[in-house]
Amino acid sequence: MDEQDRVAAFVDEYGLETDLAYHVLDLESEVGEIAKEVTTSTDYGRDPAAAAVATDEVGDALFALLALAEAADIDASAALDEALAKYEARIESSGDPGSGE
């Protein structure tokens, strides 16, 4: 995935290499910021139609996820292909993409 390569090059260029656990925590933090935006933009769920998410926050979460994939030596494109195949198989077998767990 070109995006994963771009993130890996950025991390390398700016010396942002770190432990895998840090990448997981960073991803959690970035997704939490998205959740906070939705929480506040909807007045804590009272107005779901007002949900808003800033593009840069999604970008931050994508950066964190791709940096995590790189640190874990996971090809993000292959992981996405695997996930899509899994969801497709679930939909075909049960009509629902959820795991049911």
mmCIF file of N, CA and C in Angstrom:
data_model
loop_
_atom_site.group_PDB
_atom_site.id
_atom_site.type_symbol
_atom_site.label_atom_id
_atom_site.label_comp_id
_atom_site.label_asym_id
_atom_site.label_seq_id
_atom_site.Cartn_x
_atom_site.Cartn_y
_atom_site.Cartn_z
ATOM 1 N N MET A 1 0.863 -1.176 0.000
ATOM 2 C CA MET A 1 0.000 0.000 0.000
ATOM 3 C C MET A 1 0.899 1.225 0.000
ATOM 4 N N ASP A 2 0.684 2.079 -0.977
ATOM 5 C CA ASP A 2 1.504 3.287 -1.105
ATOM 6 C C ASP A 2 1.457 4.137 0.161
ATOM 7 N N GLU A 3 0.281 4.215 0.780
ATOM 8 C CA GLU A 3 0.141 5.038 1.979
ATOM 9 C C GLU A 3 1.001 4.506 3.121
ATOM 10 N N GLN A 4 1.068 3.187 3.241
ATOM 11 C CA GLN A 4 1.902 2.602 4.289
ATOM 12 C C GLN A 4 3.366 2.928 4.028
ATOM 13 N N ASP A 5 3.775 2.863 2.784
ATOM 14 C CA ASP A 5 5.155 3.220 2.437
ATOM 15 C C ASP A 5 5.442 4.685 2.752
ATOM 16 N N ARG A 6 4.480 5.557 2.479
ATOM 17 C CA ARG A 6 4.652 6.988 2.780
ATOM 18 C C ARG A 6 4.805 7.220 4.274
ATOM 19 N N VAL A 7 3.973 6.547 5.068
ATOM 20 C CA VAL A 7 4.066 6.682 6.520
ATOM 21 C C VAL A 7 5.405 6.138 7.013
ATOM 22 N N ALA A 8 5.814 4.975 6.504
ATOM 23 C CA ALA A 8 7.081 4.376 6.919
ATOM 24 C C ALA A 8 8.250 5.309 6.600
ATOM 25 N N ALA A 9 8.217 5.934 5.437
ATOM 26 C CA ALA A 9 9.289 6.856 5.060
ATOM 27 C C ALA A 9 9.293 8.077 5.979
ATOM 28 N N PHE A 10 8.108 8.582 6.319
ATOM 29 C CA PHE A 10 7.999 9.729 7.211
ATOM 30 C C PHE A 10 8.539 9.390 8.596
ATOM 31 N N VAL A 11 8.133 8.237 9.108
ATOM 32 C CA VAL A 11 8.596 7.792 10.428
ATOM 33 C C VAL A 11 10.120 7.669 10.427
ATOM 34 N N ASP A 12 10.663 7.103 9.369
ATOM 35 C CA ASP A 12 12.108 6.939 9.255
ATOM 36 C C ASP A 12 12.812 8.296 9.149
ATOM 37 N N GLU A 13 12.288 9.177 8.307
ATOM 38 C CA GLU A 13 12.917 10.481 8.090
ATOM 39 C C GLU A 13 12.974 11.318 9.366
ATOM 40 N N TYR A 14 11.935 11.242 10.168
ATOM 41 C CA TYR A 14 11.867 12.083 11.358
ATOM 42 C C TYR A 14 12.199 11.343 12.653
ATOM 43 N N GLY A 15 12.715 10.130 12.526
ATOM 44 C CA GLY A 15 13.146 9.385 13.701
ATOM 45 C C GLY A 15 12.025 9.068 14.672
ATOM 46 N N LEU A 16 10.869 8.706 14.143
ATOM 47 C CA LEU A 16 9.704 8.452 14.984
ATOM 48 C C LEU A 16 9.501 6.967 15.303
ATOM 49 N N GLU A 17 10.526 6.161 15.046
ATOM 50 C CA GLU A 17 10.420 4.742 15.358
ATOM 51 C C GLU A 17 10.222 4.574 16.859
ATOM 52 N N THR A 18 9.351 3.648 17.210
ATOM 53 C CA THR A 18 9.078 3.404 18.622
ATOM 54 C C THR A 18 8.548 1.988 18.790
ATOM 55 N N ASP A 19 8.327 1.605 20.029
ATOM 56 C CA ASP A 19 7.839 0.261 20.328
ATOM 57 C C ASP A 19 6.433 0.050 19.787
ATOM 58 N N LEU A 20 6.117 -1.190 19.488
ATOM 59 C CA LEU A 20 4.796 -1.567 18.996
ATOM 60 C C LEU A 20 3.699 -1.122 19.963
ATOM 61 N N ALA A 21 3.927 -1.307 21.257
ATOM 62 C CA ALA A 21 2.921 -0.923 22.255
ATOM 63 C C ALA A 21 2.600 0.568 22.173
ATOM 64 N N TYR A 22 3.602 1.392 21.927
ATOM 65 C CA TYR A 22 3.356 2.828 21.792
ATOM 66 C C TYR A 22 2.453 3.096 20.600
ATOM 67 N N HIS A 23 2.681 2.397 19.500
ATOM 68 C CA HIS A 23 1.837 2.589 18.314
ATOM 69 C C HIS A 23 0.387 2.222 18.611
ATOM 70 N N VAL A 24 0.167 1.179 19.374
ATOM 71 C CA VAL A 24 -1.199 0.793 19.749
ATOM 72 C C VAL A 24 -1.831 1.889 20.592
ATOM 73 N N LEU A 25 -1.086 2.406 21.559
ATOM 74 C CA LEU A 25 -1.620 3.475 22.405
ATOM 75 C C LEU A 25 -1.883 4.750 21.608
ATOM 76 N N ASP A 26 -1.021 5.051 20.656
ATOM 77 C CA ASP A 26 -1.210 6.227 19.817
ATOM 78 C C ASP A 26 -2.471 6.073 18.977
ATOM 79 N N LEU A 27 -2.679 4.889 18.412
ATOM 80 C CA LEU A 27 -3.887 4.639 17.630
ATOM 81 C C LEU A 27 -5.132 4.796 18.496
ATOM 82 N N GLU A 28 -5.095 4.236 19.689
ATOM 83 C CA GLU A 28 -6.228 4.363 20.603
ATOM 84 C C GLU A 28 -6.524 5.835 20.892
ATOM 85 N N SER A 29 -5.489 6.609 21.116
ATOM 86 C CA SER A 29 -5.649 8.032 21.396
ATOM 87 C C SER A 29 -6.278 8.766 20.215
ATOM 88 N N GLU A 30 -5.802 8.469 19.019
ATOM 89 C CA GLU A 30 -6.322 9.153 17.829
ATOM 90 C C GLU A 30 -7.777 8.784 17.563
ATOM 91 N N VAL A 31 -8.136 7.522 17.716
ATOM 92 C CA VAL A 31 -9.533 7.111 17.539
ATOM 93 C C VAL A 31 -10.390 7.739 18.637
ATOM 94 N N GLY A 32 -9.838 7.854 19.826
ATOM 95 C CA GLY A 32 -10.540 8.523 20.911
ATOM 96 C C GLY A 32 -10.844 9.976 20.594
ATOM 97 N N GLU A 33 -9.937 10.650 19.885
ATOM 98 C CA GLU A 33 -10.181 12.035 19.492
ATOM 99 C C GLU A 33 -11.341 12.127 18.506
ATOM 100 N N ILE A 34 -11.447 11.146 17.618
ATOM 101 C CA ILE A 34 -12.582 11.111 16.695
ATOM 102 C C ILE A 34 -13.875 10.906 17.476
ATOM 103 N N ALA A 35 -13.856 9.982 18.412
ATOM 104 C CA ALA A 35 -15.037 9.726 19.236
ATOM 105 C C ALA A 35 -15.437 10.976 20.020
ATOM 106 N N LYS A 36 -14.443 11.693 20.518
ATOM 107 C CA LYS A 36 -14.730 12.919 21.273
ATOM 108 C C LYS A 36 -15.403 13.956 20.375
ATOM 109 N N GLU A 37 -14.926 14.089 19.135
ATOM 110 C CA GLU A 37 -15.548 15.028 18.203
ATOM 111 C C GLU A 37 -17.010 14.680 17.956
ATOM 112 N N VAL A 38 -17.286 13.398 17.754
ATOM 113 C CA VAL A 38 -18.666 12.980 17.517
ATOM 114 C C VAL A 38 -19.504 13.209 18.769
ATOM 115 N N THR A 39 -18.931 12.893 19.906
ATOM 116 C CA THR A 39 -19.655 13.094 21.165
ATOM 117 C C THR A 39 -20.043 14.556 21.348
ATOM 118 N N THR A 40 -19.100 15.440 21.145
ATOM 119 C CA THR A 40 -19.404 16.862 21.359
ATOM 120 C C THR A 40 -20.263 17.435 20.243
ATOM 121 N N SER A 41 -20.032 17.027 18.995
ATOM 122 C CA SER A 41 -20.819 17.589 17.891
ATOM 123 C C SER A 41 -22.275 17.130 17.939
ATOM 124 N N THR A 42 -22.538 16.018 18.585
ATOM 125 C CA THR A 42 -23.920 15.518 18.708
ATOM 126 C C THR A 42 -24.543 15.890 20.043
ATOM 127 N N ASP A 43 -23.882 16.741 20.800
ATOM 128 C CA ASP A 43 -24.341 17.098 22.140
ATOM 129 C C ASP A 43 -24.570 15.824 22.955
ATOM 130 N N TYR A 44 -23.520 15.020 22.984
ATOM 131 C CA TYR A 44 -23.519 13.761 23.736
ATOM 132 C C TYR A 44 -24.636 12.824 23.300
ATOM 133 N N GLY A 45 -24.830 12.748 21.970
ATOM 134 C CA GLY A 45 -25.785 11.805 21.398
ATOM 135 C C GLY A 45 -27.200 12.323 21.263
ATOM 136 N N ARG A 46 -27.478 13.511 21.743
ATOM 137 C CA ARG A 46 -28.840 14.048 21.674
ATOM 138 C C ARG A 46 -29.238 14.453 20.256
ATOM 139 N N ASP A 47 -28.239 14.703 19.395
ATOM 140 C CA ASP A 47 -28.514 15.112 18.023
ATOM 141 C C ASP A 47 -27.606 14.326 17.067
ATOM 142 N N PRO A 48 -27.909 13.042 16.842
ATOM 143 C CA PRO A 48 -27.041 12.194 16.015
ATOM 144 C C PRO A 48 -26.811 12.738 14.607
ATOM 145 N N ALA A 49 -27.781 13.457 14.071
ATOM 146 C CA ALA A 49 -27.638 13.993 12.719
ATOM 147 C C ALA A 49 -26.550 15.060 12.631
ATOM 148 N N ALA A 50 -26.142 15.601 13.747
ATOM 149 C CA ALA A 50 -25.123 16.656 13.761
ATOM 150 C C ALA A 50 -23.700 16.095 13.852
ATOM 151 N N ALA A 51 -23.562 14.790 13.818
ATOM 152 C CA ALA A 51 -22.228 14.178 13.955
ATOM 153 C C ALA A 51 -21.262 14.756 12.928
ATOM 154 N N ALA A 52 -20.090 15.127 13.399
ATOM 155 C CA ALA A 52 -19.067 15.705 12.538
ATOM 156 C C ALA A 52 -17.701 15.175 12.941
ATOM 157 N N VAL A 53 -16.886 14.934 11.934
ATOM 158 C CA VAL A 53 -15.511 14.482 12.157
ATOM 159 C C VAL A 53 -14.610 15.276 11.222
ATOM 160 N N ALA A 54 -13.560 15.830 11.761
ATOM 161 C CA ALA A 54 -12.615 16.609 10.963
ATOM 162 C C ALA A 54 -11.698 15.688 10.157
ATOM 163 N N THR A 55 -11.433 16.091 8.939
ATOM 164 C CA THR A 55 -10.575 15.316 8.041
ATOM 165 C C THR A 55 -9.210 15.054 8.658
ATOM 166 N N ASP A 56 -8.642 16.060 9.322
ATOM 167 C CA ASP A 56 -7.306 15.877 9.885
ATOM 168 C C ASP A 56 -7.299 14.843 11.004
ATOM 169 N N GLU A 57 -8.417 14.699 11.716
ATOM 170 C CA GLU A 57 -8.477 13.686 12.776
ATOM 171 C C GLU A 57 -8.502 12.284 12.176
ATOM 172 N N VAL A 58 -9.226 12.115 11.079
ATOM 173 C CA VAL A 58 -9.211 10.824 10.390
ATOM 174 C C VAL A 58 -7.812 10.562 9.851
ATOM 175 N N GLY A 59 -7.168 11.592 9.337
ATOM 176 C CA GLY A 59 -5.792 11.455 8.859
ATOM 177 C C GLY A 59 -4.842 11.039 9.967
ATOM 178 N N ASP A 60 -5.015 11.619 11.148
ATOM 179 C CA ASP A 60 -4.175 11.239 12.290
ATOM 180 C C ASP A 60 -4.369 9.764 12.633
ATOM 181 N N ALA A 61 -5.624 9.313 12.618
ATOM 182 C CA ALA A 61 -5.904 7.908 12.936
ATOM 183 C C ALA A 61 -5.334 6.983 11.860
ATOM 184 N N LEU A 62 -5.447 7.370 10.610
ATOM 185 C CA LEU A 62 -4.868 6.566 9.530
ATOM 186 C C LEU A 62 -3.347 6.491 9.654
ATOM 187 N N PHE A 63 -2.735 7.630 9.947
ATOM 188 C CA PHE A 63 -1.284 7.645 10.142
ATOM 189 C C PHE A 63 -0.902 6.676 11.257
ATOM 190 N N ALA A 64 -1.602 6.757 12.385
ATOM 191 C CA ALA A 64 -1.291 5.898 13.530
ATOM 192 C C ALA A 64 -1.492 4.427 13.185
ATOM 193 N N LEU A 65 -2.565 4.112 12.451
ATOM 194 C CA LEU A 65 -2.831 2.723 12.078
ATOM 195 C C LEU A 65 -1.776 2.188 11.115
ATOM 196 N N LEU A 66 -1.396 2.998 10.134
ATOM 197 C CA LEU A 66 -0.384 2.546 9.176
ATOM 198 C C LEU A 66 0.993 2.449 9.826
ATOM 199 N N ALA A 67 1.295 3.336 10.763
ATOM 200 C CA ALA A 67 2.557 3.228 11.503
ATOM 201 C C ALA A 67 2.561 1.959 12.349
ATOM 202 N N LEU A 68 1.418 1.626 12.929
ATOM 203 C CA LEU A 68 1.292 0.386 13.696
ATOM 204 C C LEU A 68 1.495 -0.825 12.794
ATOM 205 N N ALA A 69 0.864 -0.832 11.644
ATOM 206 C CA ALA A 69 1.024 -1.941 10.703
ATOM 207 C C ALA A 69 2.492 -2.109 10.326
ATOM 208 N N GLU A 70 3.143 -1.018 10.052
ATOM 209 C CA GLU A 70 4.565 -1.074 9.680
ATOM 210 C C GLU A 70 5.397 -1.615 10.834
ATOM 211 N N ALA A 71 5.151 -1.129 12.037
ATOM 212 C CA ALA A 71 5.907 -1.583 13.207
ATOM 213 C C ALA A 71 5.678 -3.059 13.490
ATOM 214 N N ALA A 72 4.473 -3.546 13.153
ATOM 215 C CA ALA A 72 4.135 -4.953 13.388
ATOM 216 C C ALA A 72 4.511 -5.836 12.201
ATOM 217 N N ASP A 73 5.128 -5.242 11.184
ATOM 218 C CA ASP A 73 5.524 -5.954 9.967
ATOM 219 C C ASP A 73 4.309 -6.614 9.304
ATOM 220 N N ILE A 74 3.228 -5.833 9.220
ATOM 221 C CA ILE A 74 1.992 -6.281 8.576
ATOM 222 C C ILE A 74 1.768 -5.437 7.339
ATOM 223 N N ASP A 75 1.510 -6.085 6.228
ATOM 224 C CA ASP A 75 1.178 -5.391 4.992
ATOM 225 C C ASP A 75 -0.272 -4.928 5.106
ATOM 226 N N ALA A 76 -0.488 -3.621 5.192
ATOM 227 C CA ALA A 76 -1.830 -3.078 5.405
ATOM 228 C C ALA A 76 -2.782 -3.452 4.267
ATOM 229 N N SER A 77 -2.280 -3.481 3.050
ATOM 230 C CA SER A 77 -3.119 -3.837 1.916
ATOM 231 C C SER A 77 -3.581 -5.295 2.014
ATOM 232 N N ALA A 78 -2.676 -6.176 2.363
ATOM 233 C CA ALA A 78 -3.033 -7.586 2.523
ATOM 234 C C ALA A 78 -3.994 -7.777 3.694
ATOM 235 N N ALA A 79 -3.787 -7.024 4.764
ATOM 236 C CA ALA A 79 -4.678 -7.109 5.926
ATOM 237 C C ALA A 79 -6.079 -6.634 5.551
ATOM 238 N N LEU A 80 -6.166 -5.573 4.760
ATOM 239 C CA LEU A 80 -7.465 -5.079 4.323
ATOM 240 C C LEU A 80 -8.152 -6.094 3.413
ATOM 241 N N ASP A 81 -7.399 -6.677 2.491
ATOM 242 C CA ASP A 81 -7.966 -7.712 1.620
ATOM 243 C C ASP A 81 -8.525 -8.866 2.442
ATOM 244 N N GLU A 82 -7.780 -9.280 3.468
ATOM 245 C CA GLU A 82 -8.210 -10.370 4.335
ATOM 246 C C GLU A 82 -9.501 -10.004 5.078
ATOM 247 N N ALA A 83 -9.567 -8.779 5.580
ATOM 248 C CA ALA A 83 -10.756 -8.334 6.299
ATOM 249 C C ALA A 83 -11.971 -8.268 5.375
ATOM 250 N N LEU A 84 -11.791 -7.749 4.172
ATOM 251 C CA LEU A 84 -12.904 -7.666 3.232
ATOM 252 C C LEU A 84 -13.427 -9.057 2.863
ATOM 253 N N ALA A 85 -12.507 -9.991 2.656
ATOM 254 C CA ALA A 85 -12.911 -11.366 2.355
ATOM 255 C C ALA A 85 -13.678 -11.973 3.518
ATOM 256 N N LYS A 86 -13.236 -11.695 4.735
ATOM 257 C CA LYS A 86 -13.909 -12.206 5.932
ATOM 258 C C LYS A 86 -15.327 -11.645 6.027
ATOM 259 N N TYR A 87 -15.463 -10.323 5.825
ATOM 260 C CA TYR A 87 -16.790 -9.702 5.899
ATOM 261 C C TYR A 87 -17.698 -10.219 4.792
ATOM 262 N N GLU A 88 -17.136 -10.377 3.606
ATOM 263 C CA GLU A 88 -17.924 -10.891 2.487
ATOM 264 C C GLU A 88 -18.440 -12.302 2.782
ATOM 265 N N ALA A 89 -17.569 -13.133 3.338
ATOM 266 C CA ALA A 89 -17.978 -14.505 3.681
ATOM 267 C C ALA A 89 -19.075 -14.490 4.741
ATOM 268 N N ARG A 90 -18.975 -13.607 5.714
ATOM 269 C CA ARG A 90 -20.009 -13.509 6.752
ATOM 270 C C ARG A 90 -21.340 -13.071 6.158
ATOM 271 N N ILE A 91 -21.287 -12.084 5.271
ATOM 272 C CA ILE A 91 -22.514 -11.591 4.650
ATOM 273 C C ILE A 91 -23.161 -12.696 3.829
ATOM 274 N N GLU A 92 -22.344 -13.435 3.078
ATOM 275 C CA GLU A 92 -22.874 -14.526 2.267
ATOM 276 C C GLU A 92 -23.483 -15.641 3.111
ATOM 277 N N SER A 93 -22.877 -15.906 4.278
ATOM 278 C CA SER A 93 -23.378 -17.015 5.100
ATOM 279 C C SER A 93 -24.504 -16.627 6.043
ATOM 280 N N SER A 94 -24.484 -15.382 6.545
ATOM 281 C CA SER A 94 -25.492 -15.003 7.536
ATOM 282 C C SER A 94 -26.287 -13.754 7.182
ATOM 283 N N GLY A 95 -25.855 -13.052 6.136
ATOM 284 C CA GLY A 95 -26.521 -11.812 5.781
ATOM 285 C C GLY A 95 -26.068 -10.616 6.589
ATOM 286 N N ASP A 96 -25.077 -10.814 7.447
ATOM 287 C CA ASP A 96 -24.612 -9.761 8.341
ATOM 288 C C ASP A 96 -23.088 -9.783 8.409
ATOM 289 N N PRO A 97 -22.432 -8.597 8.362
ATOM 290 C CA PRO A 97 -20.975 -8.575 8.417
ATOM 291 C C PRO A 97 -20.396 -8.789 9.808
ATOM 292 N N GLY A 98 -21.242 -8.715 10.851
ATOM 293 C CA GLY A 98 -20.771 -8.866 12.222
ATOM 294 C C GLY A 98 -20.367 -10.297 12.542
ATOM 295 N N SER A 99 -19.503 -10.420 13.533
ATOM 296 C CA SER A 99 -19.022 -11.750 13.925
ATOM 297 C C SER A 99 -20.027 -12.498 14.764
ATOM 298 N N GLY A 100 -20.988 -11.796 15.328
ATOM 299 C CA GLY A 100 -21.988 -12.454 16.168
ATOM 300 C C GLY A 100 -21.489 -12.816 17.535
ATOM 301 N N GLU A 101 -20.303 -12.336 17.881
ATOM 302 C CA GLU A 101 -19.717 -12.669 19.179
ATOM 303 C C GLU A 101 -20.089 -11.646 20.214
#
